[in-house]
mmCIF file of C-alpha atoms and ligand atoms in Angstrom:
data_model
loop_
_atom_site.group_PDB
_atom_site.id
_atom_site.type_symbol
_atom_site.label_atom_id
_atom_site.label_comp_id
_atom_site.label_asym_id
_atom_site.label_seq_id
_atom_site.Cartn_x
_atom_site.Cartn_y
_atom_site.Cartn_z
ATOM 1 C CA MET W 1 0.000 0.000 0.000
ATOM 2 C CA ILE W 2 1.253 3.428 -0.970
ATOM 3 C CA ARG W 3 0.192 6.288 1.233
ATOM 4 C CA LEU W 4 0.558 10.000 0.640
ATOM 5 C CA ASP W 5 -0.221 12.093 3.662
ATOM 6 C CA GLY W 6 -0.607 15.862 3.415
ATOM 7 C CA VAL W 7 1.953 16.001 0.616
ATOM 8 C CA THR W 8 2.851 19.425 -0.764
ATOM 9 C CA LYS W 9 5.340 20.412 -3.433
ATOM 10 C CA GLN W 10 6.314 24.000 -3.936
ATOM 11 C CA TYR W 11 8.927 24.515 -6.646
ATOM 12 C CA PRO W 12 11.730 27.035 -6.026
ATOM 13 C CA ASP W 13 9.983 29.589 -8.275
ATOM 14 C CA GLY W 14 7.001 29.564 -5.916
ATOM 15 C CA THR W 15 4.679 27.338 -7.997
ATOM 16 C CA VAL W 16 2.608 25.103 -5.736
ATOM 17 C CA ALA W 17 2.242 22.032 -7.948
ATOM 18 C CA VAL W 18 0.708 19.782 -5.280
ATOM 19 C CA ASP W 19 -1.147 21.107 -2.264
ATOM 20 C CA ASP W 20 -1.749 19.056 0.878
ATOM 21 C CA LEU W 21 -2.637 15.898 -1.023
ATOM 22 C CA SER W 22 -3.620 12.714 0.810
ATOM 23 C CA LEU W 23 -4.204 9.485 -1.065
ATOM 24 C CA THR W 24 -3.964 5.757 -0.533
ATOM 25 C CA ALA W 25 -3.135 3.374 -3.369
ATOM 26 C CA PRO W 26 -4.186 -0.131 -2.259
ATOM 27 C CA ASP W 27 -2.129 -3.251 -2.958
ATOM 28 C CA ARG W 28 -2.578 -5.116 -6.227
ATOM 29 C CA ALA W 29 -4.864 -2.410 -7.621
ATOM 30 C CA ILE W 30 -4.546 0.306 -10.243
ATOM 31 C CA THR W 31 -4.964 3.790 -8.827
ATOM 32 C CA VAL W 32 -5.233 6.428 -11.538
ATOM 33 C CA LEU W 33 -4.498 10.120 -11.100
ATOM 34 C CA VAL W 34 -6.325 12.051 -13.791
ATOM 35 C CA GLY W 35 -6.691 15.758 -14.408
ATOM 36 C CA PRO W 36 -5.943 18.596 -16.802
ATOM 37 C CA SER W 37 -2.430 19.446 -17.894
ATOM 38 C CA GLY W 38 -0.401 21.117 -15.170
ATOM 39 C CA CYS W 39 -2.533 19.890 -12.249
ATOM 40 C CA GLY W 40 0.437 18.202 -10.590
ATOM 41 C CA LYS W 41 0.090 14.566 -11.712
ATOM 42 C CA THR W 42 3.717 14.021 -12.696
ATOM 43 C CA THR W 43 4.956 15.860 -9.628
ATOM 44 C CA THR W 44 2.821 13.613 -7.395
ATOM 45 C CA LEU W 45 4.025 10.437 -9.083
ATOM 46 C CA ARG W 46 7.667 11.427 -8.850
ATOM 47 C CA MET W 47 7.377 12.150 -5.153
ATOM 48 C CA ILE W 48 6.563 8.461 -4.651
ATOM 49 C CA ASN W 49 9.948 7.307 -6.017
ATOM 50 C CA ARG W 50 11.725 10.464 -4.833
ATOM 51 C CA MET W 51 12.688 11.787 -8.206
ATOM 52 C CA ILE W 52 11.116 14.875 -6.615
ATOM 53 C CA GLU W 53 11.329 15.622 -2.896
ATOM 54 C CA PRO W 54 8.154 16.871 -1.238
ATOM 55 C CA THR W 55 8.191 20.231 0.532
ATOM 56 C CA ALA W 56 5.906 18.868 3.240
ATOM 57 C CA GLY W 57 4.015 15.710 4.132
ATOM 58 C CA SER W 58 4.965 12.063 4.069
ATOM 59 C CA VAL W 59 5.004 9.212 1.575
ATOM 60 C CA THR W 60 5.090 5.621 2.774
ATOM 61 C CA ILE W 61 5.182 2.281 0.975
ATOM 62 C CA ASP W 62 3.966 -0.600 3.147
ATOM 63 C CA GLY W 63 4.441 1.626 6.155
ATOM 64 C CA GLN W 64 8.028 2.525 5.291
ATOM 65 C CA ASP W 65 8.825 6.203 4.953
ATOM 66 C CA VAL W 66 10.363 6.650 1.501
ATOM 67 C CA LEU W 67 12.165 9.795 2.638
ATOM 68 C CA ALA W 68 14.143 7.669 5.059
ATOM 69 C CA MET W 69 15.233 5.218 2.355
ATOM 70 C CA ASP W 70 18.213 5.387 0.032
ATOM 71 C CA ALA W 71 16.798 7.100 -3.066
ATOM 72 C CA ALA W 72 18.689 5.047 -5.670
ATOM 73 C CA GLN W 73 17.774 1.771 -3.991
ATOM 74 C CA LEU W 74 14.154 2.850 -3.656
ATOM 75 C CA ARG W 75 13.965 3.662 -7.376
ATOM 76 C CA ARG W 76 15.423 0.321 -8.432
ATOM 77 C CA GLY W 77 12.651 -1.388 -6.485
ATOM 78 C CA ILE W 78 9.882 0.527 -8.246
ATOM 79 C CA GLY W 79 9.006 0.043 -11.906
ATOM 80 C CA TYR W 80 8.691 3.350 -13.721
ATOM 81 C CA VAL W 81 7.123 3.747 -17.162
ATOM 82 C CA ILE W 82 6.953 7.026 -19.043
ATOM 83 C CA GLN W 83 5.646 8.315 -22.366
ATOM 84 C CA HIS W 84 7.626 7.057 -25.392
ATOM 85 C CA GLY W 85 9.011 4.278 -23.201
ATOM 86 C CA GLY W 86 12.009 6.361 -22.124
ATOM 87 C CA LEU W 87 14.390 3.818 -23.664
ATOM 88 C CA PHE W 88 18.145 4.262 -24.069
ATOM 89 C CA PRO W 89 18.521 4.825 -27.838
ATOM 90 C CA HIS W 90 22.076 3.442 -28.069
ATOM 91 C CA HIS W 91 21.231 0.116 -26.380
ATOM 92 C CA THR W 92 19.413 -2.819 -27.973
ATOM 93 C CA VAL W 93 15.881 -3.515 -26.863
ATOM 94 C CA GLU W 94 16.849 -6.547 -24.761
ATOM 95 C CA ARG W 95 19.696 -4.620 -23.159
ATOM 96 C CA ASN W 96 17.177 -1.896 -22.287
ATOM 97 C CA VAL W 97 14.864 -4.427 -20.666
ATOM 98 C CA ALA W 98 17.758 -5.976 -18.762
ATOM 99 C CA ALA W 99 19.039 -2.596 -17.534
ATOM 100 C CA VAL W 100 17.905 -2.760 -13.896
ATOM 101 C CA PRO W 101 18.724 -6.450 -13.287
ATOM 102 C CA LEU W 102 22.217 -5.818 -14.725
ATOM 103 C CA LEU W 103 22.574 -2.847 -12.401
ATOM 104 C CA LEU W 104 21.548 -5.087 -9.515
ATOM 105 C CA GLY W 105 24.304 -7.560 -10.437
ATOM 106 C CA THR W 106 22.374 -10.247 -12.316
ATOM 107 C CA ALA W 107 24.637 -12.192 -14.691
ATOM 108 C CA LYS W 108 24.372 -10.941 -18.249
ATOM 109 C CA LYS W 109 23.236 -14.238 -19.755
ATOM 110 C CA THR W 110 20.469 -14.641 -17.169
ATOM 111 C CA ALA W 111 19.358 -11.029 -17.527
ATOM 112 C CA ILE W 112 19.153 -11.203 -21.325
ATOM 113 C CA SER W 113 17.266 -14.488 -21.395
ATOM 114 C CA ARG W 114 14.845 -13.091 -18.808
ATOM 115 C CA ALA W 115 14.490 -9.975 -20.990
ATOM 116 C CA ARG W 116 13.402 -12.140 -23.906
ATOM 117 C CA GLU W 117 10.759 -13.803 -21.712
ATOM 118 C CA LEU W 118 9.500 -10.386 -20.677
ATOM 119 C CA LEU W 119 9.243 -9.226 -24.283
ATOM 120 C CA GLU W 120 7.034 -12.214 -24.933
ATOM 121 C CA LEU W 121 4.989 -11.469 -21.821
ATOM 122 C CA VAL W 122 4.149 -7.963 -23.109
ATOM 123 C CA GLY W 123 3.191 -9.354 -26.506
ATOM 124 C CA LEU W 124 6.370 -8.757 -28.516
ATOM 125 C CA ASP W 125 8.382 -11.159 -30.642
ATOM 126 C CA PRO W 126 11.571 -11.819 -28.638
ATOM 127 C CA ALA W 127 13.495 -11.490 -31.936
ATOM 128 C CA LEU W 128 12.834 -7.740 -31.698
ATOM 129 C CA GLY W 129 15.212 -7.745 -28.728
ATOM 130 C CA ARG W 130 18.203 -7.394 -31.069
ATOM 131 C CA ARG W 131 16.901 -4.167 -32.576
ATOM 132 C CA TYR W 132 17.421 -0.620 -31.388
ATOM 133 C CA PRO W 133 14.457 1.375 -30.038
ATOM 134 C CA SER W 134 14.309 3.650 -33.122
ATOM 135 C CA GLN W 135 13.672 0.534 -35.223
ATOM 136 C CA LEU W 136 10.374 -0.131 -33.395
ATOM 137 C CA SER W 137 6.957 1.486 -33.738
ATOM 138 C CA GLY W 138 5.666 3.778 -30.975
ATOM 139 C CA GLY W 139 3.381 1.055 -29.650
ATOM 140 C CA GLN W 140 6.221 -1.495 -29.595
ATOM 141 C CA GLN W 141 8.497 0.938 -27.760
ATOM 142 C CA GLN W 142 5.776 1.455 -25.185
ATOM 143 C CA ARG W 143 5.538 -2.311 -24.629
ATOM 144 C CA VAL W 144 9.309 -2.459 -24.200
ATOM 145 C CA GLY W 145 8.985 0.300 -21.595
ATOM 146 C CA VAL W 146 6.503 -1.864 -19.674
ATOM 147 C CA ALA W 147 8.754 -4.938 -20.008
ATOM 148 C CA ARG W 148 11.681 -2.936 -18.661
ATOM 149 C CA ALA W 149 9.685 -1.717 -15.679
ATOM 150 C CA LEU W 150 8.727 -5.327 -14.910
ATOM 151 C CA ALA W 151 12.273 -6.685 -15.228
ATOM 152 C CA ALA W 152 13.219 -6.547 -11.559
ATOM 153 C CA ASP W 153 9.741 -7.848 -10.658
ATOM 154 C CA PRO W 154 8.946 -4.848 -8.470
ATOM 155 C CA PRO W 155 5.729 -4.988 -6.444
ATOM 156 C CA VAL W 156 5.078 -1.326 -7.257
ATOM 157 C CA MET W 157 4.822 0.329 -10.659
ATOM 158 C CA LEU W 158 4.498 4.027 -11.427
ATOM 159 C CA MET W 159 3.284 4.911 -14.905
ATOM 160 C CA ASP W 160 3.226 8.441 -16.307
ATOM 161 C CA GLU W 161 0.941 8.739 -19.367
ATOM 162 C CA PRO W 162 2.277 5.401 -20.624
ATOM 163 C CA PHE W 163 -0.139 5.108 -23.541
ATOM 164 C CA SER W 164 -0.586 8.756 -24.551
ATOM 165 C CA ALA W 165 1.945 8.948 -27.363
ATOM 166 C CA VAL W 166 0.398 6.282 -29.596
ATOM 167 C CA ASP W 167 -2.598 6.407 -31.928
ATOM 168 C CA PRO W 168 -6.057 5.526 -30.577
ATOM 169 C CA VAL W 169 -6.250 2.015 -32.054
ATOM 170 C CA VAL W 170 -2.844 0.980 -30.708
ATOM 171 C CA ARG W 171 -3.672 2.685 -27.402
ATOM 172 C CA GLU W 172 -6.754 0.485 -26.986
ATOM 173 C CA GLN W 173 -4.701 -2.634 -27.705
ATOM 174 C CA LEU W 174 -2.043 -1.602 -25.203
ATOM 175 C CA GLN W 175 -4.704 -0.877 -22.580
ATOM 176 C CA ASP W 176 -6.356 -4.269 -23.092
ATOM 177 C CA GLU W 177 -3.009 -6.063 -22.916
ATOM 178 C CA PHE W 178 -2.080 -4.097 -19.854
ATOM 179 C CA LEU W 179 -5.285 -5.134 -18.056
ATOM 180 C CA ARG W 180 -4.640 -8.761 -18.983
ATOM 181 C CA LEU W 181 -1.090 -8.494 -17.678
ATOM 182 C CA GLN W 182 -2.212 -6.852 -14.453
ATOM 183 C CA GLY W 183 -4.767 -9.656 -14.026
ATOM 184 C CA GLU W 184 -1.831 -12.080 -14.012
ATOM 185 C CA LEU W 185 0.729 -10.031 -12.097
ATOM 186 C CA GLY W 186 -1.345 -8.048 -9.581
ATOM 187 C CA LYS W 187 1.078 -5.150 -9.139
ATOM 188 C CA THR W 188 0.380 -2.127 -6.987
ATOM 189 C CA ILE W 189 0.139 0.548 -9.662
ATOM 190 C CA VAL W 190 -0.197 4.305 -9.632
ATOM 191 C CA MET W 191 -0.865 5.603 -13.125
ATOM 192 C CA VAL W 192 -1.154 9.150 -14.390
ATOM 193 C CA THR W 193 -3.187 10.210 -17.411
ATOM 194 C CA HIS W 194 -4.998 13.278 -18.733
ATOM 195 C CA ASP W 195 -7.483 11.018 -20.527
ATOM 196 C CA ILE W 196 -10.611 10.417 -18.446
ATOM 197 C CA ASP W 197 -11.729 7.502 -20.625
ATOM 198 C CA GLU W 198 -8.420 5.780 -20.015
ATOM 199 C CA ALA W 199 -8.753 6.461 -16.282
ATOM 200 C CA ILE W 200 -12.227 4.936 -16.219
ATOM 201 C CA LYS W 201 -11.194 1.922 -18.255
ATOM 202 C CA LEU W 202 -8.029 1.088 -16.336
ATOM 203 C CA GLY W 203 -8.548 2.398 -12.818
ATOM 204 C CA ASP W 204 -9.769 0.385 -9.867
ATOM 205 C CA HIS W 205 -9.767 3.754 -8.114
ATOM 206 C CA VAL W 206 -9.632 7.112 -9.828
ATOM 207 C CA ALA W 207 -8.486 10.380 -8.273
ATOM 208 C CA VAL W 208 -9.569 13.432 -10.251
ATOM 209 C CA LEU W 209 -7.181 16.313 -9.599
ATOM 210 C CA ARG W 210 -7.792 19.989 -10.197
ATOM 211 C CA VAL W 211 -5.093 22.517 -11.029
ATOM 212 C CA GLY W 212 -3.081 23.289 -7.924
ATOM 213 C CA GLY W 213 -2.727 19.614 -7.056
ATOM 214 C CA ARG W 214 -5.887 19.071 -5.012
ATOM 215 C CA ILE W 215 -8.176 16.059 -5.214
ATOM 216 C CA ALA W 216 -11.610 16.906 -6.554
ATOM 217 C CA GLN W 217 -12.898 13.341 -6.134
ATOM 218 C CA LEU W 218 -11.523 9.908 -5.382
ATOM 219 C CA ALA W 219 -13.855 7.055 -6.234
ATOM 220 C CA ARG W 220 -14.345 3.907 -8.213
ATOM 221 C CA PRO W 221 -15.011 4.583 -11.927
ATOM 222 C CA HIS W 222 -18.721 3.735 -11.887
ATOM 223 C CA GLU W 223 -19.255 5.881 -8.817
ATOM 224 C CA LEU W 224 -17.528 8.787 -10.528
ATOM 225 C CA LEU W 225 -19.808 8.475 -13.559
ATOM 226 C CA ALA W 226 -22.966 8.046 -11.516
ATOM 227 C CA HIS W 227 -22.218 10.644 -8.846
ATOM 228 C CA PRO W 228 -19.656 13.284 -9.780
ATOM 229 C CA ALA W 229 -18.828 15.311 -6.688
ATOM 230 C CA ASP W 230 -19.154 18.718 -8.342
ATOM 231 C CA GLY W 231 -19.367 20.615 -11.624
ATOM 232 C CA PHE W 232 -15.628 20.408 -12.247
ATOM 233 C CA VAL W 233 -15.676 16.606 -12.108
ATOM 234 C CA ALA W 234 -18.881 16.421 -14.177
ATOM 235 C CA ASP W 235 -17.362 18.681 -16.858
ATOM 236 C CA PHE W 236 -14.171 16.702 -16.837
ATOM 237 C CA LEU W 237 -16.075 13.424 -17.294
ATOM 238 C CA GLY W 238 -17.708 14.965 -20.341
ATOM 239 C CA ARG W 239 -20.671 13.770 -22.346
ATOM 240 C CA ASP W 240 -22.601 10.512 -22.227
ATOM 241 C CA ARG W 241 -21.707 9.752 -18.648
ATOM 242 C CA GLY W 242 -25.150 8.291 -17.908
ATOM 243 C CA TYR W 243 -24.710 5.913 -20.821
ATOM 244 C CA ARG W 244 -21.069 5.180 -19.974
ATOM 245 C CA ALA W 245 -22.069 4.337 -16.392
ATOM 246 C CA LEU W 246 -24.136 1.462 -17.804
ATOM 247 C CA GLY W 247 -20.813 -0.129 -18.694
ATOM 248 C CA PHE W 248 -20.471 -0.959 -14.989
ATOM 249 C CA GLU W 249 -24.053 -2.053 -14.300
ATOM 250 C CA ARG W 250 -25.105 -5.641 -14.572
ATOM 251 C CA ALA W 251 -28.540 -7.215 -14.239
ATOM 252 C CA SER W 252 -30.220 -10.165 -15.802
ATOM 253 C CA ILE W 253 -31.533 -9.256 -19.225
ATOM 254 C CA PRO W 254 -34.821 -10.694 -20.540
ATOM 255 C CA LEU W 255 -33.857 -13.050 -23.361
ATOM 256 C CA HIS W 256 -35.971 -14.227 -26.281
ATOM 257 C CA ASP W 257 -35.556 -17.425 -28.270
ATOM 258 C CA GLU W 258 -34.251 -16.515 -31.690
ATOM 259 C CA PRO W 259 -34.918 -18.667 -34.760
ATOM 260 C CA THR W 260 -31.667 -19.417 -36.571
ATOM 261 C CA VAL W 261 -30.266 -21.028 -39.669
ATOM 262 C CA ALA W 262 -26.889 -22.673 -40.051
ATOM 263 C CA LEU W 263 -24.289 -21.402 -42.480
ATOM 264 C CA GLY W 264 -24.656 -23.423 -45.664
ATOM 265 C CA SER W 265 -28.442 -23.779 -45.397
ATOM 266 C CA GLY W 266 -30.592 -23.140 -48.445
ATOM 267 C CA VAL W 267 -32.004 -19.637 -48.866
ATOM 268 C CA GLY W 268 -35.507 -21.116 -48.945
ATOM 269 C CA ASP W 269 -35.036 -22.649 -45.479
ATOM 270 C CA ALA W 270 -33.670 -19.348 -44.235
ATOM 271 C CA ALA W 271 -36.677 -17.451 -45.609
ATOM 272 C CA ALA W 272 -38.994 -19.814 -43.757
ATOM 273 C CA ARG W 273 -37.181 -19.081 -40.465
ATOM 274 C CA ALA W 274 -36.938 -15.305 -40.893
ATOM 275 C CA GLY W 275 -38.893 -12.935 -38.653
ATOM 276 C CA ASN W 276 -41.644 -10.576 -39.865
ATOM 277 C CA ASP W 277 -38.966 -8.030 -40.693
ATOM 278 C CA GLY W 278 -37.241 -10.514 -43.008
ATOM 279 C CA TRP W 279 -34.046 -10.893 -40.945
ATOM 280 C CA VAL W 280 -32.729 -14.239 -39.793
ATOM 281 C CA LEU W 281 -29.783 -14.941 -37.537
ATOM 282 C CA VAL W 282 -27.088 -17.193 -38.986
ATOM 283 C CA ILE W 283 -25.015 -19.452 -36.723
ATOM 284 C CA ASP W 284 -22.153 -21.897 -37.209
ATOM 285 C CA ASP W 285 -22.032 -25.575 -36.203
ATOM 286 C CA ARG W 286 -21.245 -24.594 -32.591
ATOM 287 C CA ARG W 287 -24.198 -22.191 -32.389
ATOM 288 C CA ARG W 288 -21.914 -19.162 -32.540
ATOM 289 C CA PRO W 289 -23.649 -16.187 -34.204
ATOM 290 C CA GLN W 290 -22.142 -15.335 -37.604
ATOM 291 C CA GLY W 291 -24.381 -12.444 -38.599
ATOM 292 C CA TRP W 292 -27.808 -11.506 -39.937
ATOM 293 C CA ALA W 293 -29.100 -12.308 -43.399
ATOM 294 C CA ARG W 294 -32.217 -11.160 -45.281
ATOM 295 C CA PRO W 295 -33.144 -14.132 -47.485
ATOM 296 C CA ALA W 296 -35.465 -11.997 -49.666
ATOM 297 C CA ASP W 297 -32.369 -10.101 -50.876
ATOM 298 C CA LEU W 298 -30.478 -13.293 -51.745
ATOM 299 C CA GLY W 299 -30.706 -15.498 -54.842
ATOM 300 C CA ASP W 300 -31.525 -19.206 -54.792
ATOM 301 C CA GLY W 301 -28.218 -20.552 -53.472
ATOM 302 C CA VAL W 302 -27.108 -21.173 -49.922
ATOM 303 C CA VAL W 303 -26.588 -18.829 -47.014
ATOM 304 C CA ASP W 304 -22.821 -18.343 -46.848
ATOM 305 C CA LYS W 305 -20.517 -15.708 -45.391
ATOM 306 C CA THR W 306 -21.147 -13.355 -48.313
ATOM 307 C CA SER W 307 -24.880 -13.405 -47.501
ATOM 308 C CA LEU W 308 -24.366 -11.717 -44.145
ATOM 309 C CA ALA W 309 -25.086 -8.071 -43.431
ATOM 310 C CA LEU W 310 -22.665 -6.285 -41.139
ATOM 311 C CA GLY W 311 -23.883 -7.493 -37.756
ATOM 312 C CA GLY W 312 -24.324 -5.579 -34.536
ATOM 313 C CA THR W 313 -22.170 -5.865 -31.435
ATOM 314 C CA LEU W 314 -22.512 -8.972 -29.265
ATOM 315 C CA ALA W 315 -23.484 -8.861 -25.590
ATOM 316 C CA ARG W 316 -22.677 -11.484 -22.967
ATOM 317 C CA VAL W 317 -25.335 -12.920 -20.661
ATOM 318 C CA ASP W 318 -23.307 -11.782 -17.638
ATOM 319 C CA GLY W 319 -22.077 -8.578 -19.276
ATOM 320 C CA PRO W 320 -22.873 -4.936 -18.554
ATOM 321 C CA LEU W 321 -26.223 -3.363 -19.451
ATOM 322 C CA ARG W 322 -24.480 -0.971 -21.801
ATOM 323 C CA ALA W 323 -23.365 -3.900 -23.962
ATOM 324 C CA ALA W 324 -26.912 -5.336 -24.061
ATOM 325 C CA LEU W 325 -28.390 -1.989 -25.043
ATOM 326 C CA ASP W 326 -25.713 -1.435 -27.638
ATOM 327 C CA ALA W 327 -26.212 -4.924 -29.078
ATOM 328 C CA ALA W 328 -29.903 -4.165 -29.637
ATOM 329 C CA LEU W 329 -29.313 -0.663 -31.037
ATOM 330 C CA SER W 330 -26.567 -1.790 -33.398
ATOM 331 C CA SER W 331 -28.307 -4.896 -34.731
ATOM 332 C CA PRO W 332 -29.791 -4.641 -38.242
ATOM 333 C CA SER W 333 -32.905 -6.391 -36.915
ATOM 334 C CA ARG W 334 -32.870 -4.371 -33.656
ATOM 335 C CA ARG W 335 -32.716 -7.726 -31.873
ATOM 336 C CA GLY W 336 -29.549 -7.694 -29.791
ATOM 337 C CA VAL W 337 -27.526 -10.906 -29.946
ATOM 338 C CA VAL W 338 -26.550 -12.267 -26.529
ATOM 339 C CA VAL W 339 -23.994 -15.058 -26.170
ATOM 340 C CA ASP W 340 -22.776 -17.243 -23.316
ATOM 341 C CA GLY W 341 -19.214 -17.636 -22.074
ATOM 342 C CA ASP W 342 -18.342 -19.962 -24.966
ATOM 343 C CA GLY W 343 -19.629 -17.509 -27.527
ATOM 344 C CA ALA W 344 -22.706 -19.635 -28.297
ATOM 345 C CA LEU W 345 -26.089 -17.982 -28.815
ATOM 346 C CA ALA W 346 -28.068 -17.513 -25.597
ATOM 347 C CA GLY W 347 -30.924 -15.494 -27.127
ATOM 348 C CA THR W 348 -31.714 -11.974 -28.236
ATOM 349 C CA CYS W 349 -32.656 -8.874 -26.271
ATOM 350 C CA ARG W 350 -34.786 -5.817 -27.004
ATOM 351 C CA ALA W 351 -33.733 -2.246 -26.305
ATOM 352 C CA THR W 352 -37.047 -1.338 -24.619
ATOM 353 C CA GLU W 353 -36.744 -4.275 -22.233
ATOM 354 C CA VAL W 354 -33.145 -3.436 -21.351
ATOM 355 C CA LEU W 355 -34.342 0.123 -20.671
ATOM 356 C CA SER W 356 -37.107 -1.242 -18.425
ATOM 357 C CA VAL W 357 -34.492 -3.137 -16.428
ATOM 358 C CA ILE W 358 -32.474 0.077 -16.143
ATOM 359 C CA GLU W 359 -35.546 2.068 -15.093
ATOM 360 C CA ALA W 360 -36.401 -0.478 -12.448
ATOM 361 C CA GLN W 361 -32.970 -0.111 -10.883
ATOM 362 C CA GLU W 362 -31.863 2.510 -8.466
ATOM 363 C CA ARG W 363 -28.776 4.429 -9.460
ATOM 364 C CA PRO W 364 -25.845 2.561 -7.997
ATOM 365 C CA HIS W 365 -24.178 3.764 -4.844
ATOM 366 C CA ASP W 366 -20.816 2.573 -3.800
ATOM 367 C CA PRO W 367 -20.617 1.301 -0.249
ATOM 368 C CA GLY W 368 -17.254 -0.336 -1.009
ATOM 369 C CA GLY W 369 -15.823 2.773 -2.640
ATOM 370 C CA ALA W 370 -12.467 4.329 -1.966
ATOM 371 C CA THR W 371 -11.960 6.981 0.644
ATOM 372 C CA PRO W 372 -9.055 9.392 0.645
HETATM 373 N N1 ADP O 1 10.732 22.052 -12.096
HETATM 374 C C1 ADP O 1 9.665 22.869 -12.029
HETATM 375 N N2 ADP O 1 9.802 24.153 -11.618
HETATM 376 C C2 ADP O 1 8.722 24.954 -11.526
HETATM 377 N N3 ADP O 1 7.469 24.578 -11.809
HETATM 378 C C3 ADP O 1 7.278 23.328 -12.221
HETATM 379 C C4 ADP O 1 8.361 22.400 -12.367
HETATM 380 N N4 ADP O 1 7.851 21.218 -12.794
HETATM 381 C C5 ADP O 1 6.518 21.402 -12.929
HETATM 382 N N5 ADP O 1 6.175 22.660 -12.583
HETATM 383 C C6 ADP O 1 4.828 23.231 -12.555
HETATM 384 O O1 ADP O 1 4.066 22.521 -11.597
HETATM 385 C C7 ADP O 1 2.755 22.331 -12.061
HETATM 386 C C8 ADP O 1 2.428 20.864 -12.115
HETATM 387 O O2 ADP O 1 3.264 20.234 -13.088
HETATM 388 P P1 ADP O 1 3.172 18.682 -13.433
HETATM 389 O O3 ADP O 1 3.281 17.918 -12.173
HETATM 390 O O4 ADP O 1 4.165 18.388 -14.483
HETATM 391 O O5 ADP O 1 1.689 18.570 -13.989
HETATM 392 P P2 ADP O 1 0.981 17.460 -14.898
HETATM 393 O O6 ADP O 1 1.840 16.251 -14.916
HETATM 394 O O7 ADP O 1 -0.343 17.256 -14.236
HETATM 395 O O8 ADP O 1 0.814 18.078 -16.250
HETATM 396 C C9 ADP O 1 2.655 23.042 -13.391
HETATM 397 O O9 ADP O 1 2.163 24.347 -13.174
HETATM 398 C C10 ADP O 1 4.074 23.072 -13.862
HETATM 399 O O10 ADP O 1 4.312 24.178 -14.707
HETATM 400 MG MG1 MG O 2 2.717 15.202 -16.528
#
């Protein structure tokens, strides 16, 4: 557990970057600091590994005062990831990943072979280890940065806008991979971002900071969306927050049996199974939905992949209400396709019925939420 208690940082020019900030980052969870540019996020993060010394207050990790520890030793025990990966340009990728273990005296052969394992762990081909950072894409460099931070297997990781410098598609991939990795590794992570969507996606707890380094709200993501503490937080969350909050709400969704045809069936059979609107759901031999077809628009042949209209999104039976609503709204037939854990068809849902479920629910409160 990382604990900041009444931490203040005033720079020599008089700027108060962080003002009397108190925050707890629980073990094995991702705590995100989010806020506009200049609100003191980087300063706060760097006070945890003492790259910046606080003017007042205390920082402890597992009860140990970091100010009483040797700064260099402290830093080697904390993974640190920054924008662009922060790699040494004149070292190979694997040498970059092995940097801290080598510094700690690990034998070179061991460190390099471990580096290759880590590259694989973060989703890179270990063969890339021989290249130099400039020979990798931005997204690959960012993965190397994560691998390097993990190399000494530190229990704590600090991440400063780790995914900001890459394009949106790659960013989403990196975020998904990062969540998968955290599911396996369970590090205690403090991450900084200016992107509220990233904060909500990745954070177990999210601290929204305002300029001057003060916490506007510290809560779990769904609580933030459902109950922003004030106008600043609500503005910062932006549009669609009622809809986005549904991404965290689950309830059982009324399901309907949906007539189906198998891929490869005759168009005539498909026409006989189609609903009043002419659409029929096509499945494969394991009952996995393949898409919707409208037999009236097809010739006399069989229903194959080319017969399918672009389908809607799929929802899971145990998934969030937002996914169920979206499945219905995005389906060409307006019947939302719901699948089980194996991806097999469970039934279809209707937008009005999902809305009725939502209407019947109270807005969620958060008894288990974080407190500063
Ligand atoms: N070395 C410094 N000297 C003076 N002011 C600084 C220094 N570093 C950052 N600041 C100021 O402190 C404030 C917070 O900066 P920073 O922690 O980098 O914010 P963020 O990471 O949220 O963008 C800003 O007003 C910034 O200009
Ligand atoms: Mg910053």
